[in-house]
Amino acid sequence: MTRAAIAVGGGGRRLITQEKIVFAIFVLLFLGFSLFLPGFLTTNNVALLLQGVSVLGILSVAMGAMIIAGAIDLSMVALMAMSVAWALQLINNGMPVPLAMLIGGGAAILVGVINGVLVAYVEIPPLFATLATAACIYGFGRFGLISQDTVYLPKNLGWIAELGHGRVYGVPMPVIVFALLAAAIALVMNYTKFGRFAYAIGDNRATARITGVPVRPVLVLQYTVSAIVAFVAGLVQATAVNSMNTRITDTLLIYEVILVVVLGGIGLSGGKGGVRNVVVGTLLIGTFLNGMTIMNIQFTAQNAIKGLILLTAIAIDQVINPRDEQTSQQGDI
Amino acid sequence: MINFKKAAAIGLLSMATFMSLNSIKPVSAETEVEGINDPTIAPYFESMKGKKIGYVPFSMSYDLSKGWLAGMQIQAKELGYEIIVRDPNWNTDVGVQAMDQLINAKPDIIVLQNPDLQSYAKLLKRGTEAGIKFISVNIKSAYPSYYIGEEWQLNGMAEAQYIVDKCGKDSGRSGKVAIVQGILTSAASAYQIRGVTEVFSKHPEIQVVSNQSANWDAGKAQEITRTVLQQHPDLCGVIGFWDGMDIGAGSAVKEANMQDKVFVVSSGGGYKEAACDRLEDGTYSAYFSYDVRGQAQDINTVIRILLQTNPAPDAFKFTLPTRGVMLTKDNIKPGSCWTMDDFK
């Protein structure tokens, strides 16, 4: 059963997968920009291009793993903003850095476990469960944990501050964090029991359960991992802009994360795709945004074009991976 | 003889003058001990006591709204009137509902921050007809109200002038400038860009190489500024429209180690962590501050005037623009920025 899932997951049976289409678009776009946009194809700009989407990429990798398991986590952005903002606020109030980080990270893990329990044991559909927790996290955090939307970065963060704007051999730290996390999650998804179970659950939850896959614990673990990744992404974001603005929760970021995942070719019906798809999706969005900014195209126009890309990607997904009786029965997200 | 009469007359005259100076009637023994009761004090306190003031900012979660409220509360406590706070949390629909309910509760005054020129206009009209007075802070309304706050267009002009001084003629610099706008539909952003273009139109040596909206988002501002810096390494200035967003632009410049070559100018309410701390750490080279302490003082003054005079809705309207100050690392003093402790 898991073997079958692997075959589907790799997309090897089909000649033209969505991943390949998106990759082709990315290559075309990249070549086009390189030829016609002066200053696009320089080492530094490519580094910037990647840096610009690394937080998005980090979140998307975790979201990708989630969607593969047939779940979704809409609370990621709220969690990332609030857990990190709280930790920073505690440090600003005079708490030692390690303790504050432990509390912020611990709170994130707790929320992850709660999400997992709500979805796996209480059996609330993931969409509603995580949408509700997102509102809870934001509301509770704003009410009780932080005093202002924007929490500024304390001066005494030490090496953590390097996460956002340091460079190693010319490669920006956020890109390195993204690469490491992507590699780790790819390894887990492909070479561990946990990863294969995730594919099995996403492919068909009922079958997975009958086969003996511990569906519920795996889901709880998935949400926990997603929460930890959100915390790390938050640290990268906050140290990059020297502050954490919790209003990021109100932006379209969470949908952009889903856009990257779907664009890369991870079907929303679950059980398909891998980290590679997310990386391809991230590259396309990064190239697109970077090129648009160089061309000085307005943000609102960029959003419209991005929306069109998402629609096209979903339409292609529908045509290439049509819903069959089996996938539609196990409940789409 | 004559001399005696003269002296007596002078004596009488000076006595009369003395008595008239002491409010005509002769000073009684009682007043000498207890002093005179100022008849204007009691009505002053009377006009404030038990009154209700509504407060509807964009959101209660940012430096400006917190500062205004803290300032207002000091006076409310002193004079014995109540402040009812409604928090729309950046959501115009919630704000409309909150305003609607507040108007039904009929407070004497509502201090509000319009999300834009239009959204509350109808509500303001209805409320004014019901006898409520509206004080708009920092964003005006299409329906006239008493206005206290920033003149955004002048703010844009001040920022642009700073950049012209640093990057314009005879500066020996490139004259390349990037503008980071807020949400394009917001009045604050629209007025500011107008001010900026007005100044730049007189200075053809200034070249705007990027004019983008970062949606009030620091991350987006950082991404844009990074890319612009990459494309134009000789960039001379960045104009930002709000400190909460511009910190991203400033961080991008700092991260590229170019804070000595690129002038980043921002604006905001002068909260210490957002303004003075950022000037000191080199995130901004200049910061146009519309000091929240002064605005809170203005709000308090207008509240006192309106409660005492209770003018008819169409009697008069006025604007009290905030006097902005361009802060730089060199001119900031310990009191240039504020913290919440200033309102304790």
XYZ file of C-alpha atoms in Angstrom:
677
model
C 0.000 0.000 0.000
C 2.789 2.419 0.861
C 4.660 1.330 -2.237
C 1.675 2.285 -4.335
C 1.598 5.637 -2.615
C 5.241 6.159 -3.458
C 4.581 5.522 -7.114
C 1.826 8.117 -7.090
C 3.837 10.432 -4.913
C 6.768 10.560 -7.250
C 4.459 11.225 -10.140
C 6.630 8.851 -12.143
C 3.784 7.241 -14.008
C 2.831 10.351 -15.865
C 4.930 11.961 -18.534
C 3.835 15.515 -17.891
C 3.341 16.313 -14.268
C 2.384 19.672 -12.896
C 5.778 19.887 -11.254
C 7.400 19.627 -14.678
C 5.093 22.259 -16.126
C 5.846 24.669 -13.289
C 9.543 23.921 -13.537
C 9.400 24.675 -17.253
C 7.604 27.974 -16.580
C 10.251 28.796 -13.973
C 13.083 28.073 -16.427
C 11.429 30.156 -19.147
C 10.761 33.037 -16.782
C 14.280 32.879 -15.421
C 15.816 32.820 -18.908
C 13.520 35.595 -20.065
C 14.407 37.830 -17.134
C 18.097 37.009 -17.541
C 18.019 38.073 -21.182
C 15.777 41.113 -20.963
C 16.166 42.469 -17.433
C 19.538 44.065 -16.892
C 20.911 43.201 -13.481
C 18.721 40.132 -12.996
C 21.315 37.439 -13.592
C 23.981 38.333 -11.062
C 25.125 36.150 -8.196
C 23.946 38.691 -5.688
C 20.515 39.114 -7.241
C 19.951 35.372 -7.356
C 20.953 35.240 -3.671
C 18.453 38.043 -2.984
C 15.793 36.288 -5.017
C 16.164 33.228 -2.822
C 16.395 35.252 0.354
C 13.168 37.049 -0.507
C 11.207 33.801 -0.549
C 13.016 31.818 2.115
C 10.486 32.440 4.903
C 7.740 31.567 2.443
C 9.731 28.477 1.440
C 10.299 27.360 5.038
C 6.587 27.571 5.819
C 5.691 25.916 2.517
C 7.882 22.885 3.103
C 6.067 22.148 6.371
C 2.709 22.902 4.766
C 3.611 20.599 1.876
C 4.309 17.719 4.248
C 1.015 18.499 5.935
C -1.016 18.471 2.723
C 0.655 15.233 1.659
C -0.800 13.706 4.828
C -4.228 14.985 3.820
C -4.261 17.721 6.435
C -3.726 21.460 6.350
C -2.510 24.001 8.899
C -3.982 27.479 8.509
C -2.682 28.547 11.910
C 0.962 28.536 10.830
C 1.307 32.259 10.178
C -0.556 33.258 13.336
C 1.569 30.842 15.306
C 4.801 32.040 13.755
C 3.952 35.668 14.489
C 2.642 35.239 17.997
C 5.107 32.712 19.418
C 8.110 34.730 18.253
C 6.548 38.058 19.234
C 5.911 36.687 22.708
C 9.470 35.423 23.071
C 10.824 38.814 21.937
C 8.480 40.640 24.290
C 9.682 38.499 27.211
C 13.299 39.319 26.358
C 12.448 43.012 26.077
C 10.880 42.732 29.532
C 14.173 41.457 30.884
C 13.934 37.671 30.669
C 17.138 35.765 29.708
C 17.193 34.867 25.993
C 17.347 31.043 26.303
C 14.416 30.925 28.736
C 12.291 33.232 26.575
C 13.060 31.158 23.473
C 12.158 28.015 25.371
C 8.838 29.517 26.413
C 8.044 30.834 22.912
C 9.054 27.567 21.254
C 7.292 25.534 23.937
C 4.078 27.478 23.431
C 4.333 26.837 19.679
C 4.754 23.100 20.279
C 1.779 23.101 22.648
C -0.411 24.729 20.013
C 0.838 22.187 17.465
C -0.180 19.329 19.753
C -3.577 20.935 20.361
C -4.094 21.292 16.599
C -3.140 17.652 16.128
C -5.464 16.425 18.857
C -8.356 18.498 17.492
C -7.893 17.051 14.029
C -6.873 13.475 14.854
C -8.876 12.687 17.971
C -11.764 15.153 18.098
C -11.983 14.694 14.312
C -12.701 18.301 13.428
C -11.909 18.884 9.733
C -8.370 20.387 9.607
C -9.566 23.466 7.728
C -11.934 24.513 10.513
C -9.805 23.346 13.426
C -6.729 25.291 12.369
C -8.715 28.326 11.221
C -10.213 28.473 14.709
C -6.888 28.000 16.480
C -5.387 30.727 14.273
C -8.039 33.155 15.517
C -7.517 31.945 19.099
C -3.743 32.334 18.966
C -3.957 35.817 17.516
C -6.706 36.979 19.842
C -5.191 35.495 22.972
C -1.716 36.712 22.090
C -2.863 40.227 21.344
C -4.960 40.311 24.496
C -2.611 38.726 26.948
C 0.916 38.264 25.696
C 2.105 41.295 23.778
C 1.345 44.956 24.227
C 1.674 46.117 20.611
C 1.332 44.726 17.110
C 4.981 45.289 16.423
C 7.527 43.908 18.852
C 11.008 45.222 18.219
C 14.067 43.020 18.257
C 16.046 43.157 21.500
C 19.741 43.983 21.173
C 21.018 40.976 23.138
C 19.832 38.137 20.876
C 23.358 36.937 20.075
C 23.709 34.335 17.338
C 19.950 34.075 16.854
C 20.034 37.549 15.271
C 22.245 36.091 12.527
C 19.406 33.832 11.326
C 17.805 36.712 9.476
C 20.658 38.662 7.981
C 23.939 36.806 8.327
C 25.735 35.314 5.332
C 27.889 32.201 5.046
C 30.212 32.133 1.998
C 27.975 34.747 0.405
C 24.808 32.717 0.905
C 22.198 34.492 3.034
C 21.367 32.663 6.269
C 17.605 32.467 5.585
C 18.390 30.559 2.383
C 20.577 28.156 4.355
C 17.852 27.626 6.964
C 15.378 26.973 4.148
C 17.725 24.498 2.446
C 18.494 22.627 5.672
C 14.831 22.365 6.667
C 13.824 21.282 3.173
C 16.525 18.600 3.177
C 15.543 17.375 6.637
C 11.856 17.155 5.790
C 12.618 15.498 2.444
C 14.677 12.836 4.241
C 11.949 12.273 6.816
C 9.211 12.065 4.198
C 11.117 9.659 1.964
C 13.166 7.485 4.268
C 11.370 7.139 7.560
C 8.318 5.202 8.637
C 6.741 8.447 9.734
C 7.102 9.896 6.248
C 5.727 6.861 4.475
C 2.837 6.736 6.946
C 2.079 10.364 6.070
C 1.781 9.436 2.374
C -0.400 6.479 3.249
C -2.716 8.600 5.399
C -2.986 11.265 2.716
C -3.652 8.680 0.033
C -6.475 7.034 1.925
C -6.951 7.556 5.605
C -9.374 4.678 6.177
C -7.198 2.171 4.351
C -4.132 3.392 6.200
C -5.905 2.870 9.477
C -7.086 -0.626 8.630
C -3.589 -1.507 7.462
C -2.316 -0.643 10.921
C -0.848 2.820 10.393
C -1.076 4.817 13.649
C -3.027 7.566 11.907
C -3.762 9.704 14.950
C -0.279 9.894 16.507
C 1.221 10.577 13.065
C -1.156 13.502 12.547
C -0.395 14.939 15.984
C 3.310 14.685 15.218
C 2.761 16.380 11.836
C 1.101 19.366 13.467
C 3.843 19.544 16.075
C 6.530 19.611 13.399
C 4.586 22.275 11.539
C 4.476 24.384 14.726
C 8.218 24.071 15.297
C 8.914 25.048 11.699
C 6.586 28.037 12.100
C 8.580 29.163 15.145
C 11.863 28.890 13.220
C 10.365 30.760 10.255
C 9.236 33.464 12.677
C 12.737 33.848 14.071
C 14.145 34.210 10.567
C 11.489 36.779 9.661
C 11.876 38.793 12.877
C 15.657 38.912 12.820
C 15.607 39.913 9.155
C 13.388 42.969 9.637
C 14.479 43.693 13.237
C 10.925 43.367 14.450
C 7.937 41.051 14.445
C 4.755 42.618 13.223
C 1.967 40.294 14.326
C -0.353 41.847 11.759
C 1.350 39.545 9.287
C -1.446 37.214 10.452
C -3.941 39.403 8.613
C -2.027 39.295 5.340
C -2.376 36.828 2.502
C 0.798 35.032 3.558
C -0.946 31.805 4.583
C -2.592 31.625 1.159
C 0.717 32.299 -0.514
C 2.090 29.313 1.354
C -0.724 27.160 -0.017
C -0.152 28.706 -3.446
C 3.477 27.605 -3.429
C 2.531 24.081 -2.364
C -0.225 23.672 -4.929
C 1.760 25.396 -7.637
C 4.604 22.966 -7.135
C 2.207 20.136 -7.840
C 1.264 18.736 -4.451
C -2.391 17.871 -4.994
C -4.798 19.166 -2.388
C -6.308 15.688 -2.250
C -3.213 14.442 -0.445
C -0.813 11.523 -0.801
C 1.058 13.034 -3.725
C 4.178 15.067 -4.275
C 7.222 15.834 -2.204
C 9.560 18.536 -0.980
C 10.950 18.932 -4.500
C 7.573 20.247 -5.621
C 7.619 22.889 -2.909
C 11.110 23.991 -3.880
C 10.037 24.330 -7.512
C 6.966 26.333 -6.488
C 9.073 28.586 -4.262
C 11.593 29.204 -7.042
C 8.863 30.218 -9.463
C 7.269 32.650 -7.003
C 10.679 34.034 -6.036
C 11.713 34.642 -9.630
C 8.368 36.176 -10.407
C 8.415 38.568 -7.425
C 12.018 39.579 -7.981
C 11.456 40.286 -11.667
C 8.288 42.259 -10.949
C 10.100 44.417 -8.390
C 12.958 45.090 -10.794
C 10.403 46.094 -13.416
C 8.808 48.385 -10.804
C 5.369 46.808 -11.209
C 2.919 47.809 -8.489
C 2.224 45.483 -5.594
C -1.500 45.304 -6.341
C -0.807 44.297 -9.950
C 1.658 41.708 -8.682
C -1.058 40.289 -6.437
C -3.479 40.049 -9.334
C -0.935 38.224 -11.476
C -0.076 35.915 -8.585
C -3.764 35.113 -8.133
C -4.020 34.245 -11.819
C -1.051 31.906 -11.514
C -2.719 30.145 -8.576
C -5.954 29.711 -10.499
C -4.097 28.344 -13.503
C -2.140 25.953 -11.317
C -5.275 24.644 -9.634
C -7.029 24.278 -12.985
C -4.081 22.328 -14.372
C -4.092 20.220 -11.219
C -7.752 19.397 -11.818
C -7.099 18.325 -15.380
C -3.948 16.340 -14.702
C -5.005 14.788 -11.406
C -8.756 14.378 -11.803
C -10.650 13.488 -8.648
C -11.751 9.876 -8.695
C -14.227 8.098 -6.493
C -11.555 7.171 -4.010
C -10.009 10.592 -3.500
C -13.288 12.430 -3.322
C -14.643 10.002 -0.753
C -11.908 10.506 1.792
C -12.715 14.164 2.067
C -10.945 16.998 0.363
C -9.551 19.818 2.395
C -6.250 126.259 55.533
C -6.317 125.618 51.848
C -3.515 123.226 52.287
C -5.484 121.259 54.810
C -8.527 121.046 52.490
C -6.309 119.866 49.646
C -4.766 117.212 51.768
C -8.171 116.018 52.900
C -9.421 115.848 49.296
C -6.395 113.847 48.204
C -6.894 111.542 51.151
C -10.539 110.945 50.282
C -9.722 110.378 46.631
C -7.038 107.834 47.309
C -9.324 106.019 49.740
C -12.027 105.851 47.081
C -9.543 104.530 44.561
C -8.364 101.922 47.018
C -11.925 100.841 47.734
C -12.811 100.645 44.068
C -9.760 98.527 43.475
C -11.071 96.171 46.086
C -14.263 95.551 44.117
C -16.032 98.616 45.302
C -17.629 97.314 48.410
C -15.504 97.548 51.447
C -13.543 94.421 52.286
C -15.379 92.463 54.885
C -13.584 90.667 57.636
C -14.807 87.326 56.229
C -13.187 87.741 52.783
C -9.963 88.722 54.301
C -9.745 85.333 55.960
C -11.198 82.990 53.292
C -10.353 84.720 49.994
C -12.763 85.142 47.086
C -14.571 82.334 45.343
C -13.781 82.279 41.572
C -17.233 81.867 40.034
C -15.871 80.234 36.822
C -14.284 77.190 38.438
C -17.371 75.312 39.522
C -19.138 75.550 36.127
C -15.914 74.364 34.462
C -15.805 71.181 36.509
C -19.569 70.860 36.308
C -19.435 70.852 32.491
C -17.033 67.880 32.475
C -18.332 65.689 35.248
C -20.089 62.473 34.270
C -19.736 63.144 30.533
C -19.066 60.273 28.136
C -16.351 60.264 25.476
C -16.177 57.467 22.900
C -12.825 56.426 21.433
C -12.543 54.447 18.185
C -8.993 54.257 16.750
C -7.857 51.935 13.905
C -6.812 49.456 16.519
C -5.787 49.561 20.151
C -2.611 47.671 19.414
C -0.181 50.258 18.170
C 1.875 53.079 19.591
C -0.253 56.021 18.398
C -3.617 54.795 19.664
C -2.135 53.700 22.970
C -0.429 57.037 23.487
C -3.520 59.071 22.644
C -5.668 57.023 25.005
C -3.146 57.186 27.840
C -3.035 60.962 27.485
C -6.823 61.229 27.325
C -7.259 59.066 30.384
C -5.122 61.301 32.567
C -7.473 64.215 31.924
C -10.598 62.060 32.162
C -9.584 60.923 35.622
C -8.823 64.456 36.674
C -12.109 65.885 35.461
C -14.369 62.924 36.149
C -15.629 61.965 32.706
C -15.688 58.496 31.231
C -13.903 57.172 28.127
C -15.543 54.304 26.277
C -13.009 52.445 24.099
C -13.989 50.385 21.050
C -11.258 48.450 19.238
C -11.975 47.673 15.553
C -8.605 45.905 15.284
C -7.797 47.310 11.812
C -11.096 46.108 10.441
C -13.251 48.800 8.824
C -16.440 46.712 9.058
C -15.948 46.158 12.763
C -15.207 49.862 13.068
C -18.468 50.777 11.337
C -20.396 48.516 13.735
C -18.579 49.921 16.745
C -19.287 53.484 15.624
C -22.917 52.607 14.981
C -23.392 51.204 18.488
C -21.526 54.070 20.089
C -23.681 56.627 18.308
C -26.797 54.863 19.590
C -25.407 55.094 23.124
C -25.185 58.871 22.595
C -21.910 59.890 24.182
C -21.097 63.622 24.228
C -18.018 63.333 22.049
C -16.462 60.580 19.943
C -12.734 60.702 19.277
C -12.070 58.602 16.216
C -9.520 57.682 13.620
C -11.159 57.396 10.216
C -9.970 54.346 8.275
C -10.318 56.475 5.138
C -12.169 59.548 3.923
C -15.471 57.792 3.242
C -16.192 54.792 5.471
C -17.490 56.653 8.518
C -18.858 59.704 6.662
C -22.524 58.666 6.856
C -22.192 57.687 10.493
C -20.605 61.036 11.298
C -23.515 62.808 9.638
C -26.079 60.810 11.606
C -24.185 61.268 14.868
C -23.755 64.995 14.347
C -27.485 65.342 13.755
C -28.021 63.522 17.041
C -25.871 66.107 18.770
C -22.637 64.141 19.142
C -19.363 65.950 18.463
C -16.702 64.158 16.483
C -12.974 64.701 16.820
C -11.061 62.989 14.001
C -7.448 62.171 14.668
C -4.763 61.732 12.006
C -7.140 60.868 9.138
C -9.783 63.311 7.979
C -13.297 62.464 6.907
C -15.306 63.523 3.881
C -17.933 64.681 6.401
C -16.501 67.641 8.308
C -15.457 67.137 11.900
C -12.977 68.723 14.253
C -9.592 67.534 13.039
C -6.435 67.042 15.040
C -3.373 65.446 13.583
C -0.900 64.924 10.870
C -1.094 66.809 7.584
C 0.071 63.954 5.414
C 0.815 66.001 2.344
C 3.127 68.268 4.337
C 4.701 65.163 5.836
C 5.474 63.877 2.325
C 6.882 67.255 1.370
C 9.118 67.364 4.446
C 10.506 63.914 3.726
C 11.052 64.733 0.063
C 12.774 68.002 0.963
C 15.130 66.131 3.281
C 16.061 63.791 0.442
C 16.493 66.700 -1.994
C 18.879 68.340 0.480
C 20.897 65.144 0.756
C 20.732 63.830 -2.800
C 19.865 66.831 -4.979
C 21.927 69.396 -6.822
C 25.484 70.000 -5.588
C 25.293 67.038 -3.222
C 27.639 65.107 -5.467
C 25.334 62.088 -5.233
C 23.368 60.105 -7.754
C 19.960 61.597 -7.001
C 18.424 58.116 -7.245
C 15.548 57.649 -4.852
C 13.224 54.785 -3.957
C 9.751 55.420 -2.544
C 8.094 52.799 -0.354
C 4.381 53.526 -0.121
C 1.742 52.105 2.185
C -1.540 50.614 1.003
C -2.275 52.612 -2.135
C -5.907 53.265 -1.260
C -5.175 54.693 2.174
C -5.521 58.451 2.504
C -2.310 58.755 4.527
C -0.319 57.147 1.741
C -2.091 58.985 -1.079
C -1.578 62.435 0.474
C 2.050 61.690 1.265
C 2.939 60.598 -2.247
C 1.317 63.792 -3.516
C 3.561 65.829 -1.236
C 6.607 63.903 -2.378
C 5.885 64.297 -6.099
C 5.131 67.987 -5.593
C 8.628 68.574 -4.243
C 10.386 66.262 -6.678
C 8.702 67.910 -9.679
C 10.766 71.002 -8.911
C 13.974 68.977 -8.770
C 14.608 67.200 -12.058
C 17.952 65.968 -10.749
C 16.071 63.559 -8.476
C 15.371 60.296 -10.237
C 12.744 57.995 -8.723
C 14.043 54.532 -9.583
C 11.384 52.620 -7.673
C 7.949 53.630 -6.478
C 6.245 50.630 -4.910
C 3.677 49.842 -2.292
C 4.818 47.560 0.505
C 1.311 47.394 1.949
C 2.458 48.738 5.352
C 4.448 45.479 5.667
C 8.051 45.544 6.917
C 8.963 42.261 5.209
C 7.719 43.481 1.857
C 9.507 46.818 2.306
C 12.707 44.950 3.000
C 12.351 42.760 -0.077
C 11.707 45.766 -2.325
C 14.569 47.787 -0.886
C 16.988 44.868 -1.200
C 16.136 44.431 -4.854
C 16.350 48.155 -5.551
C 19.749 48.341 -3.842
C 20.927 45.434 -5.923
C 19.768 47.118 -9.128
C 21.019 50.571 -8.138
C 24.090 50.293 -5.921
C 24.440 54.076 -6.169
C 20.985 54.649 -4.638
C 20.974 57.816 -2.560
C 17.692 57.870 -0.685
C 14.689 55.857 0.455
C 11.452 57.569 1.434
C 9.132 55.547 3.641
C 5.609 56.421 4.734
C 5.345 54.764 8.162
C 7.872 53.598 10.725
C 6.297 50.160 11.233
C 6.925 49.373 7.569
C 10.080 51.387 6.978
C 12.031 49.402 9.537
C 12.185 46.732 6.797
C 13.582 49.218 4.277
C 16.097 50.485 6.820
C 17.113 46.936 7.731
C 17.792 46.141 4.071
C 20.096 49.155 3.785
C 21.836 48.316 7.056
C 22.233 44.689 6.080
C 23.992 45.803 2.872
C 26.258 47.960 5.051
C 25.215 51.044 3.117
C 23.706 53.155 5.890
C 26.404 55.799 5.348
C 25.597 56.139 1.648
C 21.827 55.675 1.512
C 19.573 58.098 3.388
C 16.466 56.406 4.722
C 13.777 58.799 5.919
C 10.699 57.589 7.749
C 7.841 59.101 9.715
C 5.615 58.216 12.629
C 4.415 59.194 16.062
C 7.835 59.367 17.664
C 7.569 56.289 19.881
C 11.032 55.664 21.299
C 11.527 52.097 20.065
C 10.170 52.989 16.632
C 11.948 56.305 16.201
C 14.868 57.408 18.399
C 16.247 53.889 18.920
C 16.196 53.353 15.158
C 17.955 56.658 14.493
C 20.602 55.685 16.987
C 21.204 52.236 15.520
C 21.379 53.675 11.999
C 18.206 52.121 10.583
C 16.993 55.600 9.598
C 18.989 58.709 8.850
C 15.988 60.943 9.522
C 12.537 60.558 11.060
C 9.653 62.975 10.682
C 7.859 62.843 14.019
C 4.280 63.927 14.647
C 4.632 63.702 18.372
C 1.832 61.721 20.005
C 2.279 63.628 23.274
C 1.393 66.886 21.529
C -1.540 65.267 19.738
C -2.877 63.842 23.007
C -2.612 67.335 24.502
C -4.529 68.797 21.561
C -7.246 66.156 21.886
C -7.608 66.967 25.580
C -7.829 70.687 24.909
C -10.497 70.260 22.246
C -12.477 67.962 24.542
C -12.452 70.637 27.241
C -13.502 73.352 24.827
C -16.332 71.306 23.325
C -17.694 70.153 26.679
C -17.789 73.714 27.995
C -19.165 75.446 24.932
C -21.404 72.711 23.500
C -21.536 74.379 20.065
C -24.266 73.691 17.520
C -23.212 71.095 14.910
C -22.888 73.680 12.146
C -21.415 76.446 14.313
C -17.798 75.954 13.281
C -15.254 73.331 12.305
C -11.493 73.552 12.574
C -8.272 71.664 11.930
C -5.317 71.572 14.294
C -2.386 70.255 12.266
C 0.362 68.648 14.325
C 3.675 70.406 14.152
C 6.067 67.796 12.786
C 9.747 67.700 13.625
C 12.503 66.177 11.516
C 14.584 64.121 13.925
C 18.094 62.957 13.098
C 20.769 61.219 15.107
C 22.394 64.594 15.719
C 19.412 66.544 17.003
C 17.657 63.985 19.215
C 17.619 64.681 22.921
C 16.434 62.435 25.754
C 12.916 63.866 25.453
C 12.609 63.778 21.651
C 10.751 60.475 21.689
C 8.174 59.158 24.104
C 7.450 55.948 25.960
C 4.289 54.867 27.736
C 5.896 56.028 31.000
C 5.456 59.610 29.815
C 1.728 59.207 30.373
C 1.939 57.829 33.888
